[in-house]
Amino acid sequence: QNDKGNNFYLIKDGTCDVWVADASGERKNTRTLTAGSWCGELSLLTGKPRSASIMATSAEVTLLMYNRRKFNAELGDLMVRKRSELLPFLSSLSILSSVKDDYEMTMLADAALTQTYQPGDTIHENNKPSDNKFYIVKDGRVVTAGLTPTTYGRTQFFGQVELLQNSKNQETRRAEGQVTCVVFRKEDFMKLVPLHAFVRDAQQQQFALTAAGPGG
């Protein structure tokens, strides 16, 4: 942390911990990076010193390295475009309001997938196996079928009940018009999204309890 950044690293094998120091100098372990993760890009993109320290935690770590020139030529522009599109939206979400650190927010943007659905497309079918993804509506509306229909509009979300309970789909969800969702795979959802936010959100908590049924 605070060193000058010259390289971008991809973890091929092994694990590393991410440590971030606050203004007082106290360090906090914010997450673990595994094979397929990366680090070092924020300093290259912004020109600022490193925002975190990375420590190897496995007996051996194998890294693939891009120097600044190669990173900027092949990856930098793609990351900048994706982050500029997603960061303002992600920053507006109440469930992510506790994420104050720029590093953590960019990790969310990098992990996010964007999926678009056409009018009438079925996203989930009730009682079918879950696709193990968490959805946030970015544009459009998603409607549910059943006795008590629900509509998910911009910034509203679904899929967390199935992920947290390891259950089948709790309802049928379809695109009302053209819909764009920001999607997180289960492993990224569990590592990056603050799960306490769902306890704080009374509406979502009530939905989870209803979906669980008696004794759930």
Backbone as numpy.savetxt, mean C-alpha at the origin, in Angstrom:
# Nx Ny Nz CAx CAy CAz Cx Cy Cz
21.33 6.97 7.12 20.49 8.15 7.12 21.37 9.39 7.12
20.99 10.39 6.28 21.69 11.67 6.13 22.95 11.59 5.27
23.32 10.37 4.81 24.41 10.28 3.83 23.91 10.74 2.46
24.85 11.09 1.60 24.51 11.39 0.22 24.15 10.10 -0.52
23.09 10.12 -1.32 22.69 8.93 -2.05 23.24 8.91 -3.46
23.91 7.82 -3.82 24.45 7.68 -5.18 23.91 6.47 -5.91
23.29 5.52 -5.19 22.87 4.27 -5.81 21.46 3.86 -5.37
20.82 3.07 -6.23 19.52 2.46 -5.96 19.75 0.97 -5.82
19.12 0.34 -4.81 19.38 -1.06 -4.52 18.11 -1.89 -4.58
18.22 -3.05 -5.23 17.18 -4.07 -5.22 17.68 -5.26 -4.41
16.85 -5.73 -3.48 17.25 -6.88 -2.66 16.92 -8.15 -3.41
17.95 -8.91 -3.77 17.76 -10.18 -4.48 17.53 -11.31 -3.49
18.34 -11.36 -2.42 18.21 -12.39 -1.38 18.53 -11.75 -0.04
17.86 -12.29 1.00 18.14 -11.81 2.34 17.12 -10.83 2.86
17.36 -10.31 4.06 16.45 -9.35 4.69 17.23 -8.19 5.28
16.59 -7.03 5.33 17.17 -5.84 5.93 16.09 -5.12 6.74
16.50 -4.41 7.79 15.59 -3.57 8.55 15.80 -2.11 8.18
14.71 -1.34 8.20 14.74 0.09 7.92 14.65 0.84 9.25
15.61 1.70 9.51 15.64 2.50 10.73 15.56 3.98 10.38
14.66 4.69 11.04 14.48 6.12 10.80 14.65 6.86 12.11
15.50 7.88 12.12 15.74 8.69 13.32 14.90 9.95 13.24
14.28 10.33 14.39 13.51 11.57 14.43 14.43 12.74 14.76
13.84 13.92 14.98 14.64 15.12 15.21 15.51 15.01 16.46
15.07 14.21 17.43 15.85 14.06 18.66 17.00 13.07 18.51
17.00 12.36 17.38 18.03 11.36 17.16 17.62 9.96 17.54
16.43 9.80 18.11 15.95 8.48 18.48 15.58 7.69 17.23
16.09 6.47 17.14 15.85 5.64 15.95 14.72 4.65 16.19
13.92 4.45 15.13 12.81 3.51 15.20 12.89 2.55 14.02
12.69 1.27 14.29 12.65 0.26 13.25 11.27 0.30 12.61
11.18 0.75 11.37 9.88 0.98 10.74 9.38 -0.20 9.93
10.28 -1.01 9.39 9.81 -2.17 8.64 10.99 -3.06 8.25
10.67 -4.24 7.72 11.67 -5.17 7.22 11.53 -5.28 5.71
12.64 -5.22 5.03 12.68 -5.40 3.58 13.11 -6.83 3.27
12.43 -7.45 2.32 12.73 -8.82 1.92 13.07 -8.85 0.43
13.36 -10.05 -0.08 13.67 -10.19 -1.50 12.55 -9.59 -2.35
12.93 -8.77 -3.33 11.97 -8.08 -4.16 11.73 -6.65 -3.74
12.19 -6.28 -2.53 12.07 -4.89 -2.05 13.23 -4.07 -2.59
13.12 -2.75 -2.39 14.18 -1.87 -2.86 14.35 -0.72 -1.90
15.45 0.00 -2.06 15.73 1.17 -1.22 16.71 2.08 -1.93
16.75 3.33 -1.49 17.72 4.28 -2.01 17.19 5.22 -3.07
15.94 4.99 -3.53 15.45 5.79 -4.64 15.07 7.22 -4.24
14.61 7.41 -3.00 14.11 8.73 -2.60 15.20 9.78 -2.68
16.39 9.43 -2.23 17.50 10.37 -2.28 17.88 10.71 -3.71
17.83 9.72 -4.60 18.16 9.98 -6.00 17.11 10.85 -6.68
15.86 10.66 -6.31 14.77 11.41 -6.95 14.70 12.85 -6.46
15.01 13.06 -5.18 14.86 14.40 -4.60 16.16 15.17 -4.49
17.29 14.47 -4.55 18.57 15.13 -4.34 18.87 15.40 -2.88
18.02 14.91 -1.98 18.22 15.12 -0.55 19.03 13.97 0.05
19.58 14.15 1.26 20.31 13.05 1.92 19.39 11.86 2.17
20.00 10.71 2.44 19.24 9.50 2.74 18.26 9.75 3.89
17.03 9.26 3.75 15.99 9.49 4.75 15.90 8.37 5.77
16.66 7.29 5.57 16.61 6.15 6.49 17.93 5.40 6.44
18.16 4.60 7.49 19.31 3.70 7.52 18.82 2.28 7.27
19.58 1.53 6.48 19.21 0.15 6.14 20.26 -0.79 6.72
19.82 -1.75 7.53 20.74 -2.68 8.19 20.42 -4.12 7.79
21.43 -4.85 7.36 21.24 -6.26 7.02 20.89 -7.04 8.28
19.89 -7.93 8.16 19.47 -8.74 9.32 19.60 -10.23 9.07
19.88 -10.64 7.86 20.12 -12.05 7.58 21.63 -12.28 7.46
22.03 -13.54 7.52 23.45 -13.87 7.49 24.12 -13.35 6.21
23.34 -13.29 5.15 23.88 -12.81 3.88 22.80 -12.06 3.12
23.14 -10.95 2.51 22.22 -10.17 1.69 22.85 -9.95 0.32
22.10 -10.26 -0.72 22.56 -10.02 -2.09 21.77 -8.87 -2.67
22.48 -7.85 -3.17 21.86 -6.65 -3.71 22.18 -6.50 -5.19
21.22 -6.00 -5.95 21.45 -5.54 -7.31 21.48 -4.01 -7.25
22.46 -3.40 -7.89 22.68 -1.97 -7.73 22.59 -1.23 -9.06
21.86 -0.10 -9.03 21.83 0.84 -10.15 22.54 2.11 -9.70
23.50 2.60 -10.50 24.07 3.89 -10.14 23.10 5.01 -10.53
23.39 6.22 -10.13 22.47 7.34 -10.33 22.10 7.52 -11.79
23.06 7.45 -12.68 22.79 7.69 -14.11 21.87 6.62 -14.68
22.16 5.35 -14.38 21.33 4.26 -14.90 19.93 4.31 -14.30
19.85 4.60 -13.00 18.54 4.71 -12.36 17.70 5.80 -13.00
18.28 6.98 -13.18 17.52 8.08 -13.77 17.09 7.79 -15.20
17.93 7.06 -15.93 17.61 6.77 -17.33 16.51 5.71 -17.46
16.46 4.74 -16.55 15.57 3.59 -16.73 14.39 3.52 -15.76
14.56 4.03 -14.54 13.52 3.85 -13.53 12.99 5.16 -12.95
13.82 6.15 -12.86 13.46 7.37 -12.14 12.19 8.03 -12.64
12.07 8.20 -13.96 10.89 8.88 -14.51 9.61 8.09 -14.23
9.69 6.77 -14.30 8.51 5.94 -14.03 8.06 6.10 -12.58
9.01 6.10 -11.65 8.67 6.26 -10.24 8.09 7.65 -9.97
8.69 8.67 -10.57 8.20 10.04 -10.37 6.77 10.17 -10.84
6.46 9.62 -12.02 5.10 9.73 -12.56 4.10 9.00 -11.67
4.46 7.79 -11.24 3.55 7.02 -10.40 3.32 7.72 -9.07
4.37 8.20 -8.46 4.22 8.86 -7.17 3.45 10.17 -7.28
3.71 10.93 -8.33 2.99 12.20 -8.48 1.50 11.98 -8.67
1.12 10.84 -9.26 -0.28 10.52 -9.46 -0.93 10.01 -8.17
-0.21 9.18 -7.42 -0.83 8.50 -6.29 -0.65 9.19 -4.94
0.45 9.88 -4.72 0.71 10.44 -3.39 -0.36 11.43 -2.94
-0.82 12.37 -3.79 -1.87 13.28 -3.32 -3.14 12.53 -2.91
-3.49 11.49 -3.66 -4.69 10.71 -3.33 -4.50 9.94 -2.04
-3.38 9.23 -1.90 -3.14 8.45 -0.69 -3.06 9.34 0.54
-2.49 10.53 0.38 -2.35 11.46 1.51 -3.69 11.99 1.98
-4.72 11.91 1.13 -6.04 12.44 1.50 -6.89 11.42 2.26
-6.43 10.18 2.39 -7.24 9.12 2.98 -7.16 9.14 4.50
-8.32 9.04 5.15 -8.35 9.05 6.61 -7.63 7.84 7.19
-7.69 6.70 6.52 -7.04 5.50 7.06 -5.52 5.60 7.02
-4.98 6.57 6.29 -3.53 6.74 6.22 -3.09 8.03 6.91
-3.98 8.64 7.67 -3.67 9.93 8.30 -2.53 9.83 9.31
-2.31 8.64 9.85 -1.23 8.47 10.83 0.13 8.28 10.18
0.15 8.14 8.85 1.42 7.98 8.14 1.98 9.37 7.85
2.92 9.81 8.66 3.47 11.16 8.54 4.82 11.18 7.82
5.49 10.05 7.81 6.84 9.99 7.27 6.81 9.87 5.75
7.59 10.71 5.07 7.63 10.69 3.60 8.07 9.33 3.07
9.01 8.71 3.76 9.52 7.41 3.31 8.41 6.37 3.33
7.64 6.34 4.41 6.56 5.36 4.52 5.48 5.61 3.47
5.18 6.88 3.21 4.15 7.19 2.22 4.59 6.81 0.80
5.85 7.03 0.50 6.33 6.63 -0.83 6.37 5.11 -0.97
6.61 4.39 0.13 6.54 2.94 0.08 5.13 2.48 -0.29
4.13 3.16 0.26 2.73 2.85 -0.07 2.46 3.11 -1.55
2.92 4.25 -2.04 2.69 4.58 -3.45 3.37 3.57 -4.37
4.58 3.16 -4.02 5.30 2.20 -4.86 4.61 0.84 -4.88
4.02 0.44 -3.73 3.39 -0.88 -3.64 2.01 -0.91 -4.29
1.40 0.26 -4.46 0.03 0.32 -4.95 -0.07 -0.09 -6.42
-1.16 -0.76 -6.74 -1.50 -1.10 -8.12 -2.74 -0.29 -8.51
-2.88 0.04 -9.77 -4.07 0.75 -10.25 -4.83 -0.16 -11.21
-6.11 -0.40 -10.92 -6.94 -1.26 -11.77 -8.19 -0.50 -12.19
-8.57 -0.66 -13.45 -9.74 0.01 -14.01 -10.77 -1.01 -14.43
-12.04 -0.73 -14.13 -13.15 -1.62 -14.45 -14.16 -0.89 -15.32
-14.78 -1.63 -16.22 -15.81 -1.08 -17.10 -17.19 -1.23 -16.44
-18.18 -0.43 -16.87 -19.52 -0.51 -16.27 -20.05 -1.95 -16.23
-20.49 -2.37 -15.05 -21.06 -3.71 -14.90 -20.07 -4.79 -14.58
-18.77 -4.49 -14.64 -17.76 -5.51 -14.32 -17.92 -5.97 -12.86
-17.83 -7.28 -12.65 -17.87 -7.82 -11.30 -16.46 -7.84 -10.73
-16.29 -7.19 -9.60 -14.99 -7.16 -8.93 -14.88 -8.33 -7.97
-15.93 -8.54 -7.19 -16.00 -9.67 -6.26 -17.38 -10.31 -6.36
-17.43 -11.61 -6.18 -18.71 -12.32 -6.15 -18.88 -12.95 -4.77
-20.03 -12.70 -4.17 -20.30 -13.15 -2.81 -20.01 -14.65 -2.64
-19.34 -14.96 -1.54 -19.06 -16.33 -1.12 -18.06 -17.06 -2.01
-17.42 -16.34 -2.91 -16.34 -16.92 -3.70 -15.00 -16.64 -2.99
-13.96 -17.43 -3.28 -12.67 -17.19 -2.64 -12.18 -15.76 -2.87
-11.63 -15.17 -1.83 -11.10 -13.81 -1.91 -9.88 -13.78 -2.83
-9.68 -12.62 -3.48 -8.48 -12.46 -4.31 -7.31 -11.90 -3.51
-7.51 -11.77 -2.18 -6.44 -11.32 -1.28 -5.90 -9.95 -1.65
-6.82 -9.02 -1.90 -6.44 -7.65 -2.22 -7.33 -6.66 -1.47
-6.77 -5.49 -1.21 -7.47 -4.40 -0.55 -7.70 -3.30 -1.58
-8.93 -2.80 -1.68 -9.32 -1.86 -2.73 -9.70 -0.51 -2.14
-9.23 0.56 -2.77 -9.66 1.92 -2.45 -10.17 2.54 -3.75
-11.41 3.04 -3.74 -11.99 3.63 -4.95 -11.34 4.99 -5.20
-10.74 5.16 -6.35 -10.13 6.44 -6.74 -11.07 7.25 -7.60
-11.74 6.61 -8.54 -12.71 7.29 -9.41 -13.88 6.35 -9.67
-15.10 6.90 -9.69 -16.28 6.10 -9.98 -16.94 5.57 -8.72
-17.86 4.63 -8.91 -18.62 4.06 -7.80 -18.74 2.56 -7.96
-18.57 1.86 -6.84 -18.75 0.41 -6.78 -20.01 0.13 -5.97
-20.91 -0.70 -6.51 -22.16 -1.00 -5.81 -22.19 -2.49 -5.46
-22.92 -2.80 -4.38 -23.03 -4.18 -3.94 -24.45 -4.69 -4.21
-24.56 -6.00 -4.32 -25.87 -6.63 -4.52 -26.30 -7.27 -3.22
-27.61 -7.36 -3.00 -28.13 -8.00 -1.80 -29.27 -7.22 -1.20
-29.70 -7.66 -0.01 -30.84 -7.02 0.64 -30.52 -5.62 1.13
-29.28 -5.36 1.50 -28.88 -4.02 1.96 -27.72 -3.53 1.09
-28.04 -3.00 -0.10 -26.98 -2.57 -1.02 -26.13 -1.45 -0.42
-24.86 -1.47 -0.77 -23.92 -0.46 -0.33 -23.25 0.14 -1.57
-22.91 1.42 -1.49 -22.18 2.07 -2.56 -20.85 2.58 -2.02
-19.78 2.23 -2.71 -18.45 2.73 -2.36 -18.05 3.80 -3.37
-17.86 5.03 -2.88 -17.42 6.12 -3.74 -15.97 6.45 -3.51
-15.53 7.57 -4.06 -14.13 7.99 -3.99 -13.64 8.01 -2.54
-12.47 7.45 -2.32 -11.74 7.31 -1.05 -12.32 6.23 -0.14
-13.44 5.61 -0.51 -13.96 4.51 0.30 -13.30 3.20 -0.12
-13.37 2.20 0.74 -12.54 1.02 0.54 -13.28 -0.25 0.93
-12.76 -1.36 0.41 -13.33 -2.68 0.72 -12.26 -3.74 0.52
-12.56 -4.93 1.02 -11.61 -6.04 0.90 -10.85 -6.32 2.17
-10.82 -5.34 3.11 -10.04 -5.54 4.33 -10.66 -6.59 5.24
-11.98 -6.72 5.19 -12.62 -7.73 6.04 -12.16 -9.13 5.64
-12.17 -9.38 4.34 -11.74 -10.69 3.84 -10.27 -10.96 4.19
-9.43 -9.92 4.08 -8.01 -10.10 4.38 -7.78 -10.38 5.87
-8.44 -9.61 6.72 -8.21 -9.74 8.16 -8.83 -11.01 8.73
-9.90 -11.48 8.10 -10.57 -12.69 8.59 -10.21 -13.95 7.79
-9.40 -13.77 6.73 -9.08 -14.90 5.84 -10.36 -15.59 5.38
-11.33 -14.80 4.97 -12.65 -15.33 4.61 -12.89 -15.23 3.12
-14.00 -15.83 2.69 -14.46 -15.66 1.32 -15.03 -14.25 1.16
-15.34 -13.88 -0.08 -15.92 -12.56 -0.33 -17.21 -12.40 0.46
-17.35 -11.27 1.13 -18.50 -11.02 1.98 -19.71 -10.48 1.21
-19.51 -10.02 -0.02 -20.59 -9.46 -0.82 -20.19 -9.44 -2.29
-21.18 -9.26 -3.16 -20.92 -9.08 -4.59 -20.72 -7.59 -4.85
-19.64 -7.23 -5.54 -19.32 -5.82 -5.80 -19.12 -5.64 -7.29
-19.81 -4.65 -7.84 -19.73 -4.39 -9.28 -19.47 -2.91 -9.55
-18.82 -2.65 -10.67 -18.59 -1.27 -11.10 -19.90 -0.69 -11.64
-20.30 0.45 -11.08 -21.54 1.08 -11.54 -21.32 1.77 -12.89
-20.24 2.45 -13.03 -19.79 3.03 -14.30 -18.34 2.61 -14.47
-17.55 3.42 -15.17 -16.12 3.12 -15.21 -15.52 3.44 -13.85
-14.74 2.54 -13.32 -14.19 2.66 -11.97 -12.69 2.44 -12.00
-11.97 3.27 -11.25 -10.54 3.07 -11.04 -10.31 2.87 -9.55
-9.61 1.80 -9.20 -9.29 1.50 -7.81 -7.78 1.45 -7.62
-7.35 1.92 -6.46 -5.97 1.71 -6.01 -6.00 0.44 -5.18
-5.12 -0.50 -5.51 -5.20 -1.85 -4.93 -3.87 -2.22 -4.29
-3.97 -2.86 -3.11 -2.79 -3.38 -2.43 -2.92 -4.89 -2.28
-1.88 -5.60 -2.64 -1.85 -7.04 -2.40 -1.77 -7.30 -0.90
-2.16 -8.50 -0.49 -2.27 -8.81 0.94 -0.97 -8.55 1.68
0.16 -8.99 1.12 1.42 -8.84 1.84 1.77 -7.38 2.05
1.46 -6.53 1.05 1.73 -5.10 1.20 0.73 -4.45 2.15
-0.53 -4.88 2.09 -1.55 -4.36 2.99 -1.15 -4.63 4.44
-0.73 -5.84 4.74 -0.41 -6.21 6.11 0.85 -5.49 6.61
1.79 -5.20 5.72 3.03 -4.58 6.14 2.94 -3.06 6.19
2.17 -2.45 5.28 2.26 -1.00 5.08 1.07 -0.20 5.57
-0.14 -0.78 5.53 -1.34 -0.03 5.90 -1.54 -0.12 7.41
-1.71 1.02 8.11 -1.91 0.98 9.57 -3.23 0.31 9.92
-3.18 -0.89 10.47 -4.40 -1.65 10.70 -5.26 -1.05 11.80
-4.65 -0.26 12.70 -5.46 0.36 13.76 -6.46 1.36 13.19
-6.24 1.81 11.95 -7.16 2.76 11.34 -8.54 2.15 11.16
-8.62 0.85 10.98 -9.92 0.21 10.77 -10.69 0.09 12.07
-10.00 0.03 13.18 -10.67 0.04 14.47 -11.23 1.43 14.75
-10.48 2.46 14.35 -10.91 3.83 14.56 -12.12 4.19 13.71
-12.21 3.58 12.53 -13.31 3.91 11.61 -14.54 3.10 12.02
-15.50 3.75 12.65 -16.65 3.05 13.22 -17.48 2.36 12.15
-17.64 2.99 11.01 -18.47 2.40 9.96 -17.86 1.10 9.46
-16.56 1.10 9.24 -15.91 -0.09 8.75 -15.86 -1.16 9.84
-15.70 -0.75 11.08 -15.70 -1.72 12.16 -17.05 -2.41 12.25
-18.13 -1.64 12.12 -19.46 -2.23 12.19 -19.68 -3.20 11.04
-19.17 -2.84 9.85 -19.31 -3.73 8.71 -18.57 -5.04 8.96
-17.38 -4.93 9.55 -16.61 -6.13 9.83 -17.34 -7.03 10.82
-17.93 -6.45 11.85 -18.66 -7.24 12.83 -19.88 -7.90 12.21
-20.60 -7.16 11.36 -21.78 -7.72 10.70 -21.38 -8.86 9.79
-20.28 -8.67 9.05 -19.84 -9.70 8.11 -19.40 -10.96 8.86
-18.85 -10.77 10.07 -18.36 -11.93 10.81 -19.52 -12.80 11.30
-20.70 -12.18 11.54 -21.85 -12.95 12.00 -21.75 -13.30 13.46
-22.76 -13.98 14.02 -22.77 -14.32 15.44 -21.54 -15.12 15.83
-20.92 -14.65 16.88 -19.74 -15.37 17.40 -18.51 -15.18 16.56
-18.54 -14.25 15.52 -17.38 -14.08 14.66 -16.25 -13.34 15.34
